[in-house]
Amino acid sequence: MTTATQRRPSSFLLHVDSELKEFWRSPITLAFIVLMPVMFYVGFGLAFRSQADAVRVVGEHEITQANLSYGGVLGFALMSVAFANVAIGLAIRRHHGLFKRFRTTPVSPATVMGAYLVNTLLTAVIVLVVVTLIGLLGMGVTPDPARLPQLLAALLLGFVCLAPLGAALSLLPPNADAAVPMVNGVFFPTAFLAGGFIILPLGDTVGAVVDLLPGRPLTILIQGALAESGPVWDWPSVWLLLAWSAGGTVVALRWFRWASEREPRGFGSGRRGAAGGEE
């Protein structure tokens, strides 16, 4: 009996398995989170494929067009998975009372949220690997092997920054129906104004604001890691991402709610007292 107990998967692993199955069985989620970055890359990559070897000057960096497009898609994909997906997913689960149901069980909050974030990280890795294979095999991407550690560090730092921000943004939508338009209203401008795909003439005022948003420093770090020349690491961008990460974490922990005031009351309404009336 002891051996059987030891072989039984832990509660955390069971929750991770459940999260993975739920995510990959949702066609809408797959289309929005997984396929959209791939489709964007195919579109932008093919549009600039004839200029793949052309060297562009972006800030202090010289970078090939192929690497520039690839870096833009990496940032977009990471924001899609770690920011938009987290914000929409948490808002929908909160509205439908899924997290509150877990709170009526012996499962710890750390297990529930940890499994959700592990699934998010695994999904990000899968999407980034798919995009990378497309870039290497069909888009002329030629990363410098010496700069690959900086690229991996930039992507990891981006995840550490974007996931807490997604959790914080999930507090804004009042219900599940509002989650997608509200989150996308923040996600798409932030992603495209970051300059990963096209460098837009924003003007001094707008440009100064965009430079402070998390998408811009992430893009700078990715482009530095993929550039032919120029600084590999930009410390002001690192500190800015860490500041956003700390701010998102504080907001998410301070105001996090397990359930929405507008959640459906049909499930478990009679057990409200047993749950201690937690919101």
PDB file of C-alpha atoms in Angstrom:
ATOM      1  CA  MET A   1       0.000   0.000   0.000  1.00  0.00           C
ATOM      2  CA  THR A   2       2.876   2.314   0.764  1.00  0.00           C
ATOM      3  CA  THR A   3       4.422   1.613  -2.635  1.00  0.00           C
ATOM      4  CA  ALA A   4       1.132   2.393  -4.396  1.00  0.00           C
ATOM      5  CA  THR A   5       0.867   5.654  -2.491  1.00  0.00           C
ATOM      6  CA  GLN A   6       4.407   6.624  -3.446  1.00  0.00           C
ATOM      7  CA  ARG A   7       3.699   5.924  -7.120  1.00  0.00           C
ATOM      8  CA  ARG A   8       0.540   7.991  -7.123  1.00  0.00           C
ATOM      9  CA  PRO A   9       1.072  11.374  -8.857  1.00  0.00           C
ATOM     10  CA  SER A  10       1.136  14.367  -6.540  1.00  0.00           C
ATOM     11  CA  SER A  11      -1.745  16.804  -6.404  1.00  0.00           C
ATOM     12  CA  PHE A  12       0.398  19.387  -8.177  1.00  0.00           C
ATOM     13  CA  LEU A  13       1.213  17.063 -11.084  1.00  0.00           C
ATOM     14  CA  LEU A  14      -2.437  16.085 -11.404  1.00  0.00           C
ATOM     15  CA  HIS A  15      -3.397  19.752 -11.638  1.00  0.00           C
ATOM     16  CA  VAL A  16      -0.686  20.383 -14.234  1.00  0.00           C
ATOM     17  CA  ASP A  17      -1.985  17.435 -16.278  1.00  0.00           C
ATOM     18  CA  SER A  18      -5.536  18.755 -15.983  1.00  0.00           C
ATOM     19  CA  GLU A  19      -4.490  22.244 -17.081  1.00  0.00           C
ATOM     20  CA  LEU A  20      -2.617  20.897 -20.091  1.00  0.00           C
ATOM     21  CA  LYS A  21      -5.546  18.750 -21.215  1.00  0.00           C
ATOM     22  CA  GLU A  22      -8.038  21.594 -20.817  1.00  0.00           C
ATOM     23  CA  PHE A  23      -5.832  24.025 -22.727  1.00  0.00           C
ATOM     24  CA  TRP A  24      -4.982  21.796 -25.673  1.00  0.00           C
ATOM     25  CA  ARG A  25      -8.577  20.594 -26.055  1.00  0.00           C
ATOM     26  CA  SER A  26      -9.922  24.120 -26.569  1.00  0.00           C
ATOM     27  CA  PRO A  27     -10.034  25.006 -30.292  1.00  0.00           C
ATOM     28  CA  ILE A  28     -10.638  28.716 -29.630  1.00  0.00           C
ATOM     29  CA  THR A  29      -7.713  28.940 -27.227  1.00  0.00           C
ATOM     30  CA  LEU A  30      -5.432  27.085 -29.604  1.00  0.00           C
ATOM     31  CA  ALA A  31      -6.398  29.342 -32.496  1.00  0.00           C
ATOM     32  CA  PHE A  32      -5.882  32.556 -30.545  1.00  0.00           C
ATOM     33  CA  ILE A  33      -2.864  31.712 -28.404  1.00  0.00           C
ATOM     34  CA  VAL A  34      -0.925  29.141 -30.441  1.00  0.00           C
ATOM     35  CA  LEU A  35      -1.818  29.562 -34.112  1.00  0.00           C
ATOM     36  CA  MET A  36      -2.034  33.360 -34.261  1.00  0.00           C
ATOM     37  CA  PRO A  37       1.699  34.001 -33.625  1.00  0.00           C
ATOM     38  CA  VAL A  38       2.557  31.310 -36.171  1.00  0.00           C
ATOM     39  CA  MET A  39       0.224  32.869 -38.748  1.00  0.00           C
ATOM     40  CA  PHE A  40       1.657  36.319 -38.103  1.00  0.00           C
ATOM     41  CA  TYR A  41       5.157  34.960 -38.589  1.00  0.00           C
ATOM     42  CA  VAL A  42       4.289  33.214 -41.832  1.00  0.00           C
ATOM     43  CA  GLY A  43       2.695  36.420 -43.111  1.00  0.00           C
ATOM     44  CA  PHE A  44       5.481  38.810 -42.111  1.00  0.00           C
ATOM     45  CA  GLY A  45       8.205  36.287 -42.881  1.00  0.00           C
ATOM     46  CA  LEU A  46       7.007  35.661 -46.419  1.00  0.00           C
ATOM     47  CA  ALA A  47       6.454  39.373 -47.012  1.00  0.00           C
ATOM     48  CA  PHE A  48      10.106  40.110 -46.217  1.00  0.00           C
ATOM     49  CA  ARG A  49      11.585  36.776 -47.339  1.00  0.00           C
ATOM     50  CA  SER A  50      13.280  38.288 -50.399  1.00  0.00           C
ATOM     51  CA  GLN A  51      15.045  40.770 -48.103  1.00  0.00           C
ATOM     52  CA  ALA A  52      16.019  38.210 -45.465  1.00  0.00           C
ATOM     53  CA  ASP A  53      19.753  38.961 -45.736  1.00  0.00           C
ATOM     54  CA  ALA A  54      19.385  42.733 -45.848  1.00  0.00           C
ATOM     55  CA  VAL A  55      20.963  44.407 -42.811  1.00  0.00           C
ATOM     56  CA  ARG A  56      18.817  46.924 -40.953  1.00  0.00           C
ATOM     57  CA  VAL A  57      20.022  49.524 -38.492  1.00  0.00           C
ATOM     58  CA  VAL A  58      17.700  49.501 -35.468  1.00  0.00           C
ATOM     59  CA  GLY A  59      18.850  51.761 -32.672  1.00  0.00           C
ATOM     60  CA  GLU A  60      22.402  50.700 -31.797  1.00  0.00           C
ATOM     61  CA  HIS A  61      22.074  47.356 -33.562  1.00  0.00           C
ATOM     62  CA  GLU A  62      22.700  46.039 -37.048  1.00  0.00           C
ATOM     63  CA  ILE A  63      20.358  43.115 -37.636  1.00  0.00           C
ATOM     64  CA  THR A  64      19.264  41.149 -40.681  1.00  0.00           C
ATOM     65  CA  GLN A  65      15.654  41.470 -41.796  1.00  0.00           C
ATOM     66  CA  ALA A  66      15.096  37.757 -41.169  1.00  0.00           C
ATOM     67  CA  ASN A  67      16.317  38.042 -37.573  1.00  0.00           C
ATOM     68  CA  LEU A  68      14.353  41.259 -37.079  1.00  0.00           C
ATOM     69  CA  SER A  69      11.083  39.622 -38.132  1.00  0.00           C
ATOM     70  CA  TYR A  70      11.891  36.541 -36.057  1.00  0.00           C
ATOM     71  CA  GLY A  71      12.589  38.648 -32.976  1.00  0.00           C
ATOM     72  CA  GLY A  72       9.337  40.532 -33.433  1.00  0.00           C
ATOM     73  CA  VAL A  73       7.367  37.288 -33.576  1.00  0.00           C
ATOM     74  CA  LEU A  74       9.159  35.932 -30.494  1.00  0.00           C
ATOM     75  CA  GLY A  75       8.083  38.974 -28.487  1.00  0.00           C
ATOM     76  CA  PHE A  76       4.555  38.851 -29.894  1.00  0.00           C
ATOM     77  CA  ALA A  77       4.204  35.130 -29.150  1.00  0.00           C
ATOM     78  CA  LEU A  78       5.478  35.549 -25.599  1.00  0.00           C
ATOM     79  CA  MET A  79       3.063  38.406 -24.955  1.00  0.00           C
ATOM     80  CA  SER A  80       0.236  36.358 -26.441  1.00  0.00           C
ATOM     81  CA  VAL A  81       0.862  33.348 -24.198  1.00  0.00           C
ATOM     82  CA  ALA A  82       2.180  34.872 -20.975  1.00  0.00           C
ATOM     83  CA  PHE A  83       0.178  38.123 -20.952  1.00  0.00           C
ATOM     84  CA  ALA A  84      -3.041  37.924 -22.957  1.00  0.00           C
ATOM     85  CA  ASN A  85      -3.657  34.237 -22.303  1.00  0.00           C
ATOM     86  CA  VAL A  86      -3.117  34.605 -18.543  1.00  0.00           C
ATOM     87  CA  ALA A  87      -5.305  37.709 -18.296  1.00  0.00           C
ATOM     88  CA  ILE A  88      -8.189  36.221 -20.286  1.00  0.00           C
ATOM     89  CA  GLY A  89      -7.911  32.766 -18.730  1.00  0.00           C
ATOM     90  CA  LEU A  90      -7.915  33.990 -15.126  1.00  0.00           C
ATOM     91  CA  ALA A  91     -10.776  36.417 -15.765  1.00  0.00           C
ATOM     92  CA  ILE A  92     -12.942  33.703 -17.335  1.00  0.00           C
ATOM     93  CA  ARG A  93     -12.192  31.173 -14.589  1.00  0.00           C
ATOM     94  CA  ARG A  94     -12.879  33.740 -11.916  1.00  0.00           C
ATOM     95  CA  HIS A  95     -16.228  34.674 -13.465  1.00  0.00           C
ATOM     96  CA  HIS A  96     -17.369  31.059 -13.723  1.00  0.00           C
ATOM     97  CA  GLY A  97     -16.295  30.297 -10.179  1.00  0.00           C
ATOM     98  CA  LEU A  98     -13.756  27.611 -11.074  1.00  0.00           C
ATOM     99  CA  PHE A  99     -11.115  28.894  -8.696  1.00  0.00           C
ATOM    100  CA  LYS A 100     -13.662  29.288  -5.918  1.00  0.00           C
ATOM    101  CA  ARG A 101     -14.606  25.625  -6.274  1.00  0.00           C
ATOM    102  CA  PHE A 102     -10.972  24.675  -5.725  1.00  0.00           C
ATOM    103  CA  ARG A 103     -11.041  26.771  -2.563  1.00  0.00           C
ATOM    104  CA  THR A 104     -13.694  24.425  -1.133  1.00  0.00           C
ATOM    105  CA  THR A 105     -11.265  21.494  -1.515  1.00  0.00           C
ATOM    106  CA  PRO A 106      -8.070  20.632   0.408  1.00  0.00           C
ATOM    107  CA  VAL A 107      -5.973  21.732  -2.599  1.00  0.00           C
ATOM    108  CA  SER A 108      -3.741  24.670  -1.676  1.00  0.00           C
ATOM    109  CA  PRO A 109      -3.903  27.952  -3.628  1.00  0.00           C
ATOM    110  CA  ALA A 110      -0.206  27.552  -4.484  1.00  0.00           C
ATOM    111  CA  THR A 111      -0.964  24.229  -6.188  1.00  0.00           C
ATOM    112  CA  VAL A 112      -3.832  25.690  -8.218  1.00  0.00           C
ATOM    113  CA  MET A 113      -1.961  28.777  -9.401  1.00  0.00           C
ATOM    114  CA  GLY A 114       1.347  26.948  -9.744  1.00  0.00           C
ATOM    115  CA  ALA A 115      -0.171  24.361 -12.077  1.00  0.00           C
ATOM    116  CA  TYR A 116      -1.781  27.134 -14.136  1.00  0.00           C
ATOM    117  CA  LEU A 117       1.535  28.982 -14.509  1.00  0.00           C
ATOM    118  CA  VAL A 118       3.447  25.786 -15.329  1.00  0.00           C
ATOM    119  CA  ASN A 119       0.969  25.101 -18.133  1.00  0.00           C
ATOM    120  CA  THR A 120       1.470  28.669 -19.351  1.00  0.00           C
ATOM    121  CA  LEU A 121       5.254  28.268 -19.324  1.00  0.00           C
ATOM    122  CA  LEU A 122       5.102  24.935 -21.183  1.00  0.00           C
ATOM    123  CA  THR A 123       2.761  26.465 -23.766  1.00  0.00           C
ATOM    124  CA  ALA A 124       5.129  29.398 -24.248  1.00  0.00           C
ATOM    125  CA  VAL A 125       8.048  27.021 -24.786  1.00  0.00           C
ATOM    126  CA  ILE A 126       6.090  25.017 -27.371  1.00  0.00           C
ATOM    127  CA  VAL A 127       5.007  28.106 -29.307  1.00  0.00           C
ATOM    128  CA  LEU A 128       8.503  29.615 -29.273  1.00  0.00           C
ATOM    129  CA  VAL A 129      10.039  26.338 -30.442  1.00  0.00           C
ATOM    130  CA  VAL A 130       7.552  26.095 -33.338  1.00  0.00           C
ATOM    131  CA  VAL A 131       8.263  29.691 -34.366  1.00  0.00           C
ATOM    132  CA  THR A 132      12.008  29.045 -34.128  1.00  0.00           C
ATOM    133  CA  LEU A 133      11.809  25.956 -36.344  1.00  0.00           C
ATOM    134  CA  ILE A 134       9.871  27.924 -38.955  1.00  0.00           C
ATOM    135  CA  GLY A 135      12.467  30.684 -38.825  1.00  0.00           C
ATOM    136  CA  LEU A 136      15.471  28.396 -39.101  1.00  0.00           C
ATOM    137  CA  LEU A 137      14.046  26.112 -41.775  1.00  0.00           C
ATOM    138  CA  GLY A 138      12.129  28.516 -43.973  1.00  0.00           C
ATOM    139  CA  MET A 139      12.731  32.188 -43.174  1.00  0.00           C
ATOM    140  CA  GLY A 140      16.504  32.554 -43.297  1.00  0.00           C
ATOM    141  CA  VAL A 141      17.012  33.199 -39.583  1.00  0.00           C
ATOM    142  CA  THR A 142      20.704  33.050 -38.620  1.00  0.00           C
ATOM    143  CA  PRO A 143      21.181  33.638 -34.885  1.00  0.00           C
ATOM    144  CA  ASP A 144      24.676  34.081 -33.477  1.00  0.00           C
ATOM    145  CA  PRO A 145      25.371  31.019 -31.270  1.00  0.00           C
ATOM    146  CA  ALA A 146      27.406  33.204 -28.912  1.00  0.00           C
ATOM    147  CA  ARG A 147      24.325  35.332 -28.199  1.00  0.00           C
ATOM    148  CA  LEU A 148      21.853  32.478 -27.644  1.00  0.00           C
ATOM    149  CA  PRO A 149      22.237  32.560 -23.815  1.00  0.00           C
ATOM    150  CA  GLN A 150      21.212  36.232 -23.872  1.00  0.00           C
ATOM    151  CA  LEU A 151      18.208  35.392 -26.057  1.00  0.00           C
ATOM    152  CA  LEU A 152      17.051  32.681 -23.650  1.00  0.00           C
ATOM    153  CA  ALA A 153      17.602  35.021 -20.699  1.00  0.00           C
ATOM    154  CA  ALA A 154      15.575  37.763 -22.419  1.00  0.00           C
ATOM    155  CA  LEU A 155      12.672  35.390 -23.086  1.00  0.00           C
ATOM    156  CA  LEU A 156      12.726  34.082 -19.509  1.00  0.00           C
ATOM    157  CA  LEU A 157      12.817  37.621 -18.148  1.00  0.00           C
ATOM    158  CA  GLY A 158       9.927  38.506 -20.437  1.00  0.00           C
ATOM    159  CA  PHE A 159       7.870  35.629 -19.060  1.00  0.00           C
ATOM    160  CA  VAL A 160       8.657  36.640 -15.466  1.00  0.00           C
ATOM    161  CA  CYS A 161       7.466  40.154 -16.308  1.00  0.00           C
ATOM    162  CA  LEU A 162       4.413  39.396 -18.456  1.00  0.00           C
ATOM    163  CA  ALA A 163       2.772  36.619 -16.419  1.00  0.00           C
ATOM    164  CA  PRO A 164       2.270  38.792 -13.277  1.00  0.00           C
ATOM    165  CA  LEU A 165       1.048  41.642 -15.479  1.00  0.00           C
ATOM    166  CA  GLY A 166      -1.468  39.279 -17.061  1.00  0.00           C
ATOM    167  CA  ALA A 167      -2.672  38.219 -13.612  1.00  0.00           C
ATOM    168  CA  ALA A 168      -3.031  41.874 -12.618  1.00  0.00           C
ATOM    169  CA  LEU A 169      -4.900  42.765 -15.833  1.00  0.00           C
ATOM    170  CA  SER A 170      -7.308  39.860 -15.242  1.00  0.00           C
ATOM    171  CA  LEU A 171      -8.781  41.858 -12.355  1.00  0.00           C
ATOM    172  CA  LEU A 172     -10.218  44.512 -14.685  1.00  0.00           C
ATOM    173  CA  PRO A 173     -12.839  42.645 -16.800  1.00  0.00           C
ATOM    174  CA  PRO A 174     -16.161  42.574 -14.926  1.00  0.00           C
ATOM    175  CA  ASN A 175     -17.176  39.266 -16.517  1.00  0.00           C
ATOM    176  CA  ALA A 176     -16.071  36.574 -18.957  1.00  0.00           C
ATOM    177  CA  ASP A 177     -17.660  38.270 -21.973  1.00  0.00           C
ATOM    178  CA  ALA A 178     -15.668  41.444 -21.390  1.00  0.00           C
ATOM    179  CA  ALA A 179     -12.346  39.658 -20.876  1.00  0.00           C
ATOM    180  CA  VAL A 180     -11.379  39.117 -24.519  1.00  0.00           C
ATOM    181  CA  PRO A 181     -12.101  42.639 -25.882  1.00  0.00           C
ATOM    182  CA  MET A 182     -10.663  44.403 -22.835  1.00  0.00           C
ATOM    183  CA  VAL A 183      -7.467  42.376 -22.751  1.00  0.00           C
ATOM    184  CA  ASN A 184      -6.974  42.560 -26.520  1.00  0.00           C
ATOM    185  CA  GLY A 185      -7.469  46.323 -26.316  1.00  0.00           C
ATOM    186  CA  VAL A 186      -4.315  46.423 -24.194  1.00  0.00           C
ATOM    187  CA  PHE A 187      -2.411  43.531 -25.773  1.00  0.00           C
ATOM    188  CA  PHE A 188      -2.458  44.421 -29.474  1.00  0.00           C
ATOM    189  CA  PRO A 189      -1.393  48.098 -29.189  1.00  0.00           C
ATOM    190  CA  THR A 190       1.345  47.154 -26.720  1.00  0.00           C
ATOM    191  CA  ALA A 191       2.611  44.358 -28.964  1.00  0.00           C
ATOM    192  CA  PHE A 192       2.648  46.295 -32.231  1.00  0.00           C
ATOM    193  CA  LEU A 193       3.934  49.589 -30.846  1.00  0.00           C
ATOM    194  CA  ALA A 194       6.907  47.735 -29.347  1.00  0.00           C
ATOM    195  CA  GLY A 195       8.638  47.909 -32.736  1.00  0.00           C
ATOM    196  CA  GLY A 196       9.232  44.221 -33.219  1.00  0.00           C
ATOM    197  CA  PHE A 197       7.596  44.050 -36.654  1.00  0.00           C
ATOM    198  CA  ILE A 198       7.683  47.556 -38.072  1.00  0.00           C
ATOM    199  CA  ILE A 199       9.440  50.641 -36.720  1.00  0.00           C
ATOM    200  CA  LEU A 200       6.741  53.320 -36.611  1.00  0.00           C
ATOM    201  CA  PRO A 201       7.424  57.087 -36.408  1.00  0.00           C
ATOM    202  CA  LEU A 202       5.610  57.729 -33.132  1.00  0.00           C
ATOM    203  CA  GLY A 203       6.824  61.196 -32.245  1.00  0.00           C
ATOM    204  CA  ASP A 204       8.688  62.204 -29.114  1.00  0.00           C
ATOM    205  CA  THR A 205       5.776  62.128 -26.662  1.00  0.00           C
ATOM    206  CA  VAL A 206       4.164  58.893 -27.803  1.00  0.00           C
ATOM    207  CA  GLY A 207       7.572  57.293 -28.287  1.00  0.00           C
ATOM    208  CA  ALA A 208       8.578  58.170 -24.717  1.00  0.00           C
ATOM    209  CA  VAL A 209       5.413  56.523 -23.389  1.00  0.00           C
ATOM    210  CA  VAL A 210       5.873  53.408 -25.545  1.00  0.00           C
ATOM    211  CA  ASP A 211       9.484  53.103 -24.353  1.00  0.00           C
ATOM    212  CA  LEU A 212       8.174  52.670 -20.801  1.00  0.00           C
ATOM    213  CA  LEU A 213       5.716  49.897 -21.681  1.00  0.00           C
ATOM    214  CA  PRO A 214       6.963  46.317 -21.144  1.00  0.00           C
ATOM    215  CA  GLY A 215       6.816  45.381 -24.831  1.00  0.00           C
ATOM    216  CA  ARG A 216       9.518  47.860 -25.813  1.00  0.00           C
ATOM    217  CA  PRO A 217      12.318  46.778 -23.418  1.00  0.00           C
ATOM    218  CA  LEU A 218      11.548  43.136 -24.192  1.00  0.00           C
ATOM    219  CA  THR A 219      11.903  43.862 -27.904  1.00  0.00           C
ATOM    220  CA  ILE A 220      15.193  45.683 -27.341  1.00  0.00           C
ATOM    221  CA  LEU A 221      16.647  42.709 -25.441  1.00  0.00           C
ATOM    222  CA  ILE A 222      15.495  40.212 -28.084  1.00  0.00           C
ATOM    223  CA  GLN A 223      16.823  42.328 -30.936  1.00  0.00           C
ATOM    224  CA  GLY A 224      20.173  42.730 -29.156  1.00  0.00           C
ATOM    225  CA  ALA A 225      20.479  38.969 -28.817  1.00  0.00           C
ATOM    226  CA  LEU A 226      19.725  38.462 -32.526  1.00  0.00           C
ATOM    227  CA  ALA A 227      21.754  41.379 -33.894  1.00  0.00           C
ATOM    228  CA  GLU A 228      24.894  41.153 -35.999  1.00  0.00           C
ATOM    229  CA  SER A 229      26.540  43.922 -34.003  1.00  0.00           C
ATOM    230  CA  GLY A 230      25.806  46.325 -31.179  1.00  0.00           C
ATOM    231  CA  PRO A 231      25.339  45.807 -27.438  1.00  0.00           C
ATOM    232  CA  VAL A 232      24.150  42.333 -26.499  1.00  0.00           C
ATOM    233  CA  TRP A 233      22.528  43.320 -23.207  1.00  0.00           C
ATOM    234  CA  ASP A 234      20.682  46.532 -22.344  1.00  0.00           C
ATOM    235  CA  TRP A 235      20.553  46.962 -18.578  1.00  0.00           C
ATOM    236  CA  PRO A 236      17.983  49.815 -18.516  1.00  0.00           C
ATOM    237  CA  SER A 237      15.584  47.465 -20.334  1.00  0.00           C
ATOM    238  CA  VAL A 238      16.314  44.731 -17.784  1.00  0.00           C
ATOM    239  CA  TRP A 239      15.554  47.016 -14.834  1.00  0.00           C
ATOM    240  CA  LEU A 240      12.388  48.276 -16.518  1.00  0.00           C
ATOM    241  CA  LEU A 241      11.105  44.729 -17.056  1.00  0.00           C
ATOM    242  CA  LEU A 242      11.932  43.828 -13.457  1.00  0.00           C
ATOM    243  CA  ALA A 243      10.063  46.927 -12.265  1.00  0.00           C
ATOM    244  CA  TRP A 244       6.996  45.930 -14.302  1.00  0.00           C
ATOM    245  CA  SER A 245       7.283  42.397 -12.921  1.00  0.00           C
ATOM    246  CA  ALA A 246       7.394  43.658  -9.331  1.00  0.00           C
ATOM    247  CA  GLY A 247       4.466  46.018  -9.925  1.00  0.00           C
ATOM    248  CA  GLY A 248       2.344  43.319 -11.549  1.00  0.00           C
ATOM    249  CA  THR A 249       3.132  40.877  -8.744  1.00  0.00           C
ATOM    250  CA  VAL A 250       2.192  43.385  -6.030  1.00  0.00           C
ATOM    251  CA  VAL A 251      -1.112  44.277  -7.711  1.00  0.00           C
ATOM    252  CA  ALA A 252      -2.000  40.649  -8.436  1.00  0.00           C
ATOM    253  CA  LEU A 253      -1.281  39.519  -4.861  1.00  0.00           C
ATOM    254  CA  ARG A 254      -2.886  42.536  -3.196  1.00  0.00           C
ATOM    255  CA  TRP A 255      -6.166  42.516  -5.102  1.00  0.00           C
ATOM    256  CA  PHE A 256      -6.405  38.944  -6.363  1.00  0.00           C
ATOM    257  CA  ARG A 257      -9.906  37.465  -6.084  1.00  0.00           C
ATOM    258  CA  TRP A 258     -10.823  33.800  -6.291  1.00  0.00           C
ATOM    259  CA  ALA A 259     -14.304  34.636  -7.558  1.00  0.00           C
ATOM    260  CA  SER A 260     -16.085  37.482  -9.265  1.00  0.00           C
ATOM    261  CA  GLU A 261     -18.981  39.302  -7.668  1.00  0.00           C
ATOM    262  CA  ARG A 262     -20.849  38.490 -10.875  1.00  0.00           C
ATOM    263  CA  GLU A 263     -20.070  34.772 -10.976  1.00  0.00           C
ATOM    264  CA  PRO A 264     -22.995  32.395 -11.667  1.00  0.00           C
ATOM    265  CA  ARG A 265     -24.596  31.337  -8.396  1.00  0.00           C
ATOM    266  CA  GLY A 266     -26.203  28.114  -9.574  1.00  0.00           C
ATOM    267  CA  PHE A 267     -23.289  25.942  -8.493  1.00  0.00           C
ATOM    268  CA  GLY A 268     -22.661  25.449  -4.830  1.00  0.00           C
ATOM    269  CA  SER A 269     -24.857  28.329  -3.649  1.00  0.00           C
ATOM    270  CA  GLY A 270     -26.096  26.208  -0.801  1.00  0.00           C
ATOM    271  CA  ARG A 271     -22.535  25.525   0.309  1.00  0.00           C
ATOM    272  CA  ARG A 272     -21.618  29.177   0.643  1.00  0.00           C
ATOM    273  CA  GLY A 273     -21.580  28.982   4.391  1.00  0.00           C
ATOM    274  CA  ALA A 274     -19.385  25.897   4.350  1.00  0.00           C
ATOM    275  CA  ALA A 275     -16.896  27.720   2.149  1.00  0.00           C
ATOM    276  CA  GLY A 276     -16.667  30.475   4.684  1.00  0.00           C
ATOM    277  CA  GLY A 277     -18.235  32.991   2.317  1.00  0.00           C
ATOM    278  CA  GLU A 278     -14.871  33.550   0.564  1.00  0.00           C
ATOM    279  CA  GLU A 279     -14.783  35.706  -2.477  1.00  0.00           C
TER     280      GLU A 279
END
